[in-house]
PDB file of C-alpha atoms (C1' of nucleotides) in Angstrom:
ATOM      1  CA  MET A 245       0.361   0.019   0.122  1.00  0.00           C
ATOM      2  CA  GLN A 246       1.547   3.748  -0.674  1.00  0.00           C
ATOM      3  CA  ARG A 247       1.960   5.891   1.849  1.00  0.00           C
ATOM      4  CA  PHE A 248       2.659   8.921   1.938  1.00  0.00           C
ATOM      5  CA  TRP A 249       5.101  11.212   3.724  1.00  0.00           C
ATOM      6  CA  LEU A 250       6.908  15.105   3.975  1.00  0.00           C
ATOM      7  CA  PHE A 251      10.251  15.601   4.116  1.00  0.00           C
ATOM      8  CA  LYS A 252      11.983  18.464   4.683  1.00  0.00           C
ATOM      9  CA  SER A 253      14.917  20.096   3.831  1.00  0.00           C
ATOM     10  CA  GLU A 254      16.170  23.589   4.138  1.00  0.00           C
ATOM     11  CA  PRO A 255      16.640  25.468   0.933  1.00  0.00           C
ATOM     12  CA  ASN A 256      20.409  26.233   1.191  1.00  0.00           C
ATOM     13  CA  THR A 257      21.523  23.435   1.507  1.00  0.00           C
ATOM     14  CA  PHE A 258      18.937  21.369  -1.059  1.00  0.00           C
ATOM     15  CA  SER A 259      15.941  22.962  -2.364  1.00  0.00           C
ATOM     16  CA  ILE A 260      13.487  21.604  -4.608  1.00  0.00           C
ATOM     17  CA  GLU A 261      15.338  23.413  -7.690  1.00  0.00           C
ATOM     18  CA  ASP A 262      18.011  21.587  -7.237  1.00  0.00           C
ATOM     19  CA  LEU A 263      16.145  18.399  -7.377  1.00  0.00           C
ATOM     20  CA  ALA A 264      14.833  19.485 -10.771  1.00  0.00           C
ATOM     21  CA  LYS A 265      18.623  19.645 -11.499  1.00  0.00           C
ATOM     22  CA  SER A 266      19.571  16.681 -10.432  1.00  0.00           C
ATOM     23  CA  LYS A 267      20.463  13.956 -12.789  1.00  0.00           C
ATOM     24  CA  GLY A 268      17.633  11.958 -13.862  1.00  0.00           C
ATOM     25  CA  LYS A 269      15.675  14.777 -11.656  1.00  0.00           C
ATOM     26  CA  LYS A 270      16.778  12.194  -8.504  1.00  0.00           C
ATOM     27  CA  THR A 271      18.266  12.279  -5.721  1.00  0.00           C
ATOM     28  CA  THR A 272      19.697  10.437  -2.376  1.00  0.00           C
ATOM     29  CA  TRP A 273      18.201  11.284   1.003  1.00  0.00           C
ATOM     30  CA  GLU A 274      21.223  11.125   2.964  1.00  0.00           C
ATOM     31  CA  GLY A 275      22.441  12.882   6.252  1.00  0.00           C
ATOM     32  CA  VAL A 276      19.200  11.902   8.337  1.00  0.00           C
ATOM     33  CA  ARG A 277      21.140  11.666  12.020  1.00  0.00           C
ATOM     34  CA  ASN A 278      17.892  11.403  14.035  1.00  0.00           C
ATOM     35  CA  TYR A 279      16.869   7.986  15.427  1.00  0.00           C
ATOM     36  CA  GLN A 280      13.265   8.045  14.567  1.00  0.00           C
ATOM     37  CA  ALA A 281      13.377   9.418  11.105  1.00  0.00           C
ATOM     38  CA  ARG A 282      16.326   6.359  10.245  1.00  0.00           C
ATOM     39  CA  ASN A 283      13.298   3.978  11.925  1.00  0.00           C
ATOM     40  CA  LEU A 284      11.212   5.418   9.448  1.00  0.00           C
ATOM     41  CA  LEU A 285      13.579   4.994   6.151  1.00  0.00           C
ATOM     42  CA  ARG A 286      14.076   1.896   7.092  1.00  0.00           C
ATOM     43  CA  ASP A 287      11.027   0.270   8.037  1.00  0.00           C
ATOM     44  CA  ASP A 288       8.255   2.611   6.278  1.00  0.00           C
ATOM     45  CA  VAL A 289       9.260   4.326   3.531  1.00  0.00           C
ATOM     46  CA  LYS A 290       8.618   1.964   0.337  1.00  0.00           C
ATOM     47  CA  ARG A 291       9.509   2.283  -3.356  1.00  0.00           C
ATOM     48  CA  GLY A 292       6.258   3.983  -4.680  1.00  0.00           C
ATOM     49  CA  ASP A 293       5.691   6.240  -1.473  1.00  0.00           C
ATOM     50  CA  GLY A 294       4.338   9.837  -2.342  1.00  0.00           C
ATOM     51  CA  VAL A 295       6.793  12.856  -0.652  1.00  0.00           C
ATOM     52  CA  LEU A 296       6.203  16.612   0.041  1.00  0.00           C
ATOM     53  CA  PHE A 297       8.695  18.754  -0.104  1.00  0.00           C
ATOM     54  CA  TYR A 298       9.331  20.935   2.835  1.00  0.00           C
ATOM     55  CA  HIS A 299      11.211  23.913   2.336  1.00  0.00           C
ATOM     56  CA  SER A 300      12.372  24.941   6.103  1.00  0.00           C
ATOM     57  CA  ASN A 301      14.357  28.073   7.106  1.00  0.00           C
ATOM     58  CA  THR A 302      13.629  30.186   4.911  1.00  0.00           C
ATOM     59  CA  ASP A 303      10.553  32.566   3.358  1.00  0.00           C
ATOM     60  CA  PRO A 304       8.308  31.776   2.412  1.00  0.00           C
ATOM     61  CA  LEU A 305       7.961  28.403   4.521  1.00  0.00           C
ATOM     62  CA  ALA A 306       6.195  26.068   1.986  1.00  0.00           C
ATOM     63  CA  ILE A 307       5.602  23.061   0.564  1.00  0.00           C
ATOM     64  CA  VAL A 308       7.094  23.284  -2.891  1.00  0.00           C
ATOM     65  CA  GLY A 309       6.453  20.004  -4.738  1.00  0.00           C
ATOM     66  CA  THR A 310       6.318  16.361  -4.448  1.00  0.00           C
ATOM     67  CA  ALA A 311       8.727  13.404  -5.085  1.00  0.00           C
ATOM     68  CA  GLU A 312       8.544  10.005  -5.610  1.00  0.00           C
ATOM     69  CA  VAL A 313      10.413   7.343  -3.555  1.00  0.00           C
ATOM     70  CA  VAL A 314      12.043   5.249  -6.109  1.00  0.00           C
ATOM     71  CA  LYS A 315      14.973   3.176  -3.621  1.00  0.00           C
ATOM     72  CA  PRO A 316      13.504   2.005  -0.207  1.00  0.00           C
ATOM     73  CA  GLY A 317      15.699   2.149   2.985  1.00  0.00           C
ATOM     74  CA  TYR A 318      19.155   1.256   2.678  1.00  0.00           C
ATOM     75  CA  PRO A 319      22.104   1.526   4.443  1.00  0.00           C
ATOM     76  CA  ASP A 320      23.947   5.382   4.619  1.00  0.00           C
ATOM     77  CA  HIS A 321      27.826   4.800   2.952  1.00  0.00           C
ATOM     78  CA  TYR A 322      28.225   8.631   3.955  1.00  0.00           C
ATOM     79  CA  ALA A 323      28.317   7.859   7.525  1.00  0.00           C
ATOM     80  CA  TRP A 324      31.693   5.510   7.114  1.00  0.00           C
ATOM     81  CA  GLN A 325      33.363   7.397   4.955  1.00  0.00           C
ATOM     82  CA  ALA A 326      35.836   9.509   7.193  1.00  0.00           C
ATOM     83  CA  ASP A 327      35.993  12.798   5.825  1.00  0.00           C
ATOM     84  CA  HIS A 328      32.792  12.848   4.986  1.00  0.00           C
ATOM     85  CA  LYS A 329      30.371  15.390   6.934  1.00  0.00           C
ATOM     86  CA  TYR A 330      27.799  12.892   7.708  1.00  0.00           C
ATOM     87  CA  PHE A 331      30.592  10.601   8.831  1.00  0.00           C
ATOM     88  CA  ASP A 332      29.598   8.925  12.146  1.00  0.00           C
ATOM     89  CA  ASP A 333      32.711   6.173  13.683  1.00  0.00           C
ATOM     90  CA  ALA A 334      29.497   4.491  15.072  1.00  0.00           C
ATOM     91  CA  SER A 335      28.289   2.836  11.955  1.00  0.00           C
ATOM     92  CA  SER A 336      30.028   0.959   9.226  1.00  0.00           C
ATOM     93  CA  PRO A 337      29.544  -1.209   6.141  1.00  0.00           C
ATOM     94  CA  GLU A 338      28.862  -5.112   8.477  1.00  0.00           C
ATOM     95  CA  LYS A 339      26.617  -2.141  11.449  1.00  0.00           C
ATOM     96  CA  PRO A 340      25.331   0.194   9.514  1.00  0.00           C
ATOM     97  CA  VAL A 341      23.661   2.351  11.761  1.00  0.00           C
ATOM     98  CA  TRP A 342      21.975   5.087   9.410  1.00  0.00           C
ATOM     99  CA  TYR A 343      20.104   4.882   6.080  1.00  0.00           C
ATOM    100  CA  MET A 344      18.972   6.365   3.445  1.00  0.00           C
ATOM    101  CA  VAL A 345      16.666   6.493   0.527  1.00  0.00           C
ATOM    102  CA  ASP A 346      16.318   7.545  -3.379  1.00  0.00           C
ATOM    103  CA  ILE A 347      13.347  10.235  -4.634  1.00  0.00           C
ATOM    104  CA  LYS A 348      12.713  10.852  -8.016  1.00  0.00           C
ATOM    105  CA  LEU A 349      10.535  14.629  -8.537  1.00  0.00           C
ATOM    106  CA  VAL A 350       7.404  14.628  -9.554  1.00  0.00           C
ATOM    107  CA  THR A 351       6.369  17.829  -9.540  1.00  0.00           C
ATOM    108  CA  ILE A 352       6.940  21.648  -8.704  1.00  0.00           C
ATOM    109  CA  PHE A 353       3.548  23.239  -7.883  1.00  0.00           C
ATOM    110  CA  LYS A 354       3.087  26.331  -9.788  1.00  0.00           C
ATOM    111  CA  GLN A 355       0.995  27.056  -6.578  1.00  0.00           C
ATOM    112  CA  PRO A 356       3.787  26.955  -3.999  1.00  0.00           C
ATOM    113  CA  VAL A 357       1.868  25.714  -1.142  1.00  0.00           C
ATOM    114  CA  THR A 358       2.856  28.627   2.045  1.00  0.00           C
ATOM    115  CA  ARG A 359       1.876  27.501   6.272  1.00  0.00           C
ATOM    116  CA  SER A 360       0.108  30.063   6.019  1.00  0.00           C
ATOM    117  CA  MET A 361      -2.258  28.463   3.636  1.00  0.00           C
ATOM    118  CA  LEU A 362      -1.782  25.561   5.606  1.00  0.00           C
ATOM    119  CA  THR A 363      -2.626  27.451   8.353  1.00  0.00           C
ATOM    120  CA  GLU A 364      -5.641  28.144   7.043  1.00  0.00           C
ATOM    121  CA  HIS A 365      -7.207  24.771   5.457  1.00  0.00           C
ATOM    122  CA  PRO A 366      -8.840  22.412   8.457  1.00  0.00           C
ATOM    123  CA  VAL A 367      -7.253  19.435   7.861  1.00  0.00           C
ATOM    124  CA  THR A 368      -3.677  20.332   6.879  1.00  0.00           C
ATOM    125  CA  ALA A 369      -3.679  22.843   9.692  1.00  0.00           C
ATOM    126  CA  GLN A 370      -3.309  20.071  11.751  1.00  0.00           C
ATOM    127  CA  MET A 371      -0.658  18.380   9.613  1.00  0.00           C
ATOM    128  CA  MET A 372       2.255  17.331  11.699  1.00  0.00           C
ATOM    129  CA  VAL A 373       4.910  19.653  10.213  1.00  0.00           C
ATOM    130  CA  MET A 374       2.364  22.884  11.838  1.00  0.00           C
ATOM    131  CA  LYS A 375       3.005  21.252  15.708  1.00  0.00           C
ATOM    132  CA  ARG A 376       4.878  23.978  17.058  1.00  0.00           C
ATOM    133  CA  GLY A 377       8.251  22.520  17.772  1.00  0.00           C
ATOM    134  CA  SER A 378       8.221  20.143  15.238  1.00  0.00           C
ATOM    135  CA  ARG A 379      11.636  18.440  14.413  1.00  0.00           C
ATOM    136  CA  LEU A 380      10.864  15.225  13.001  1.00  0.00           C
ATOM    137  CA  SER A 381      13.118  15.289   8.957  1.00  0.00           C
ATOM    138  CA  ILE A 382      10.155  12.459   8.099  1.00  0.00           C
ATOM    139  CA  GLN A 383       7.133  13.113   8.818  1.00  0.00           C
ATOM    140  CA  PRO A 384       4.042  10.473   8.107  1.00  0.00           C
ATOM    141  CA  VAL A 385       1.264  11.926   5.801  1.00  0.00           C
ATOM    142  CA  THR A 386      -2.401  10.761   5.917  1.00  0.00           C
ATOM    143  CA  ALA A 387      -4.332  10.313   2.674  1.00  0.00           C
ATOM    144  CA  GLU A 388      -6.523  13.000   3.541  1.00  0.00           C
ATOM    145  CA  GLU A 389      -3.815  15.433   4.197  1.00  0.00           C
ATOM    146  CA  TRP A 390      -1.814  14.497   1.156  1.00  0.00           C
ATOM    147  CA  GLN A 391      -4.792  15.268  -0.930  1.00  0.00           C
ATOM    148  CA  ALA A 392      -5.660  18.724   0.836  1.00  0.00           C
ATOM    149  CA  VAL A 393      -2.077  19.707  -0.200  1.00  0.00           C
ATOM    150  CA  HIS A 394      -2.903  19.224  -4.053  1.00  0.00           C
ATOM    151  CA  GLU A 395      -6.290  21.081  -3.806  1.00  0.00           C
ATOM    152  CA  LEU A 396      -4.232  24.138  -2.114  1.00  0.00           C
ATOM    153  CA  ALA A 397      -1.837  23.515  -5.077  1.00  0.00           C
ATOM    154  CA  GLY A 398      -4.090  24.060  -7.606  1.00  0.00           C
ATOM    155  CA  ILE A 399      -4.387  20.509  -8.913  1.00  0.00           C
ATOM    156  CA  VAL A 400      -7.230  18.293  -7.973  1.00  0.00           C
TER     157      VAL A 400
ATOM    158  C1'  DG B 950      18.641   5.854  35.695  1.00  0.00           C
ATOM    159  C1'  DC B 951      17.901  10.255  36.859  1.00  0.00           C
ATOM    160  C1'  DC B 952      18.659  14.841  34.882  1.00  0.00           C
ATOM    161  C1'  DA B 953      21.183  19.503  34.163  1.00  0.00           C
ATOM    162  C1'  DA B 954      23.881  20.707  30.552  1.00  0.00           C
ATOM    163  C1'  DC B 955      24.137  21.976  25.817  1.00  0.00           C
ATOM    164  C1'  DG B 956      23.807  22.094  20.952  1.00  0.00           C
ATOM    165  C1'  DT B 957      20.205  21.802  16.817  1.00  0.00           C
ATOM    166  C1'  DT B 958      16.586  23.037  14.520  1.00  0.00           C
ATOM    167  C1'  DG B 959      13.140  25.945  12.727  1.00  0.00           C
ATOM    168  C1'  DG B 960       9.430  29.225  13.581  1.00  0.00           C
ATOM    169  C1'  DC B 961       8.323  33.773  13.857  1.00  0.00           C
TER     170       DC B 961
ATOM    171  C1'  DG C 235      18.033  37.952  16.288  1.00  0.00           C
ATOM    172  C1'  DC C 236      15.174  35.813  19.514  1.00  0.00           C
ATOM    173  C1'  DC C 237      14.145  31.953  21.564  1.00  0.00           C
ATOM    174  C1'  DA C 238      11.045  27.177  22.457  1.00  0.00           C
ATOM    175  C1'  DA C 239      10.862  22.609  21.417  1.00  0.00           C
ATOM    176  C1'  DC C 240      13.445  18.941  21.242  1.00  0.00           C
ATOM    177  C1'  DG C 241      17.324  14.883  21.220  1.00  0.00           C
ATOM    178  C1'  DT C 242      21.596  13.594  23.146  1.00  0.00           C
ATOM    179  C1'  DT C 243      25.141  13.537  26.467  1.00  0.00           C
ATOM    180  C1'  DG C 244      27.896  13.059  30.504  1.00  0.00           C
ATOM    181  C1'  DG C 245      28.734  13.165  35.460  1.00  0.00           C
ATOM    182  C1'  DC C 246      26.736  11.318  39.094  1.00  0.00           C
TER     183       DC C 246
END
DNA sequence: GCCAACGTTGGC
DNA sequence: GCCAACGTTGGC
């Protein structure tokens, strides 16, 4: 069964435009270093799942498009590259600690769904990302929320 | 096992 | 720039 997720990214680091410019419009989603998010990537995010691409720490804050999971959870090999910023010596090829997935761009919204738009819609106002102090970088999204975001983006 | 200190995230 | 929320670390 297809599920839905929201992936947060700071556009300074990696924006949806960067994804659009990537080879095959695909990217690896490495560097997640939080156990709760790791568990989701490792156990629950599946090929074909839908991803809402959210720009955090920017102006305007918005869901800017969607992507699709093209490769489910596999060990994050950057964790065992000593010179890499995502290096973590607790992880190794024998005992990987961190996981990553691959995603592919589906749509850049012509109308980004801003945080203020999300606030005004009864369904999207309840999304996890809207909660104060919501820091999880990989968040589950319900089918209703997925649908409501698409309506706000002008996609029916 | 508790919890204070600290660092980071991220909205405002 | 501020600060609340949260996760992690480390002393005890």
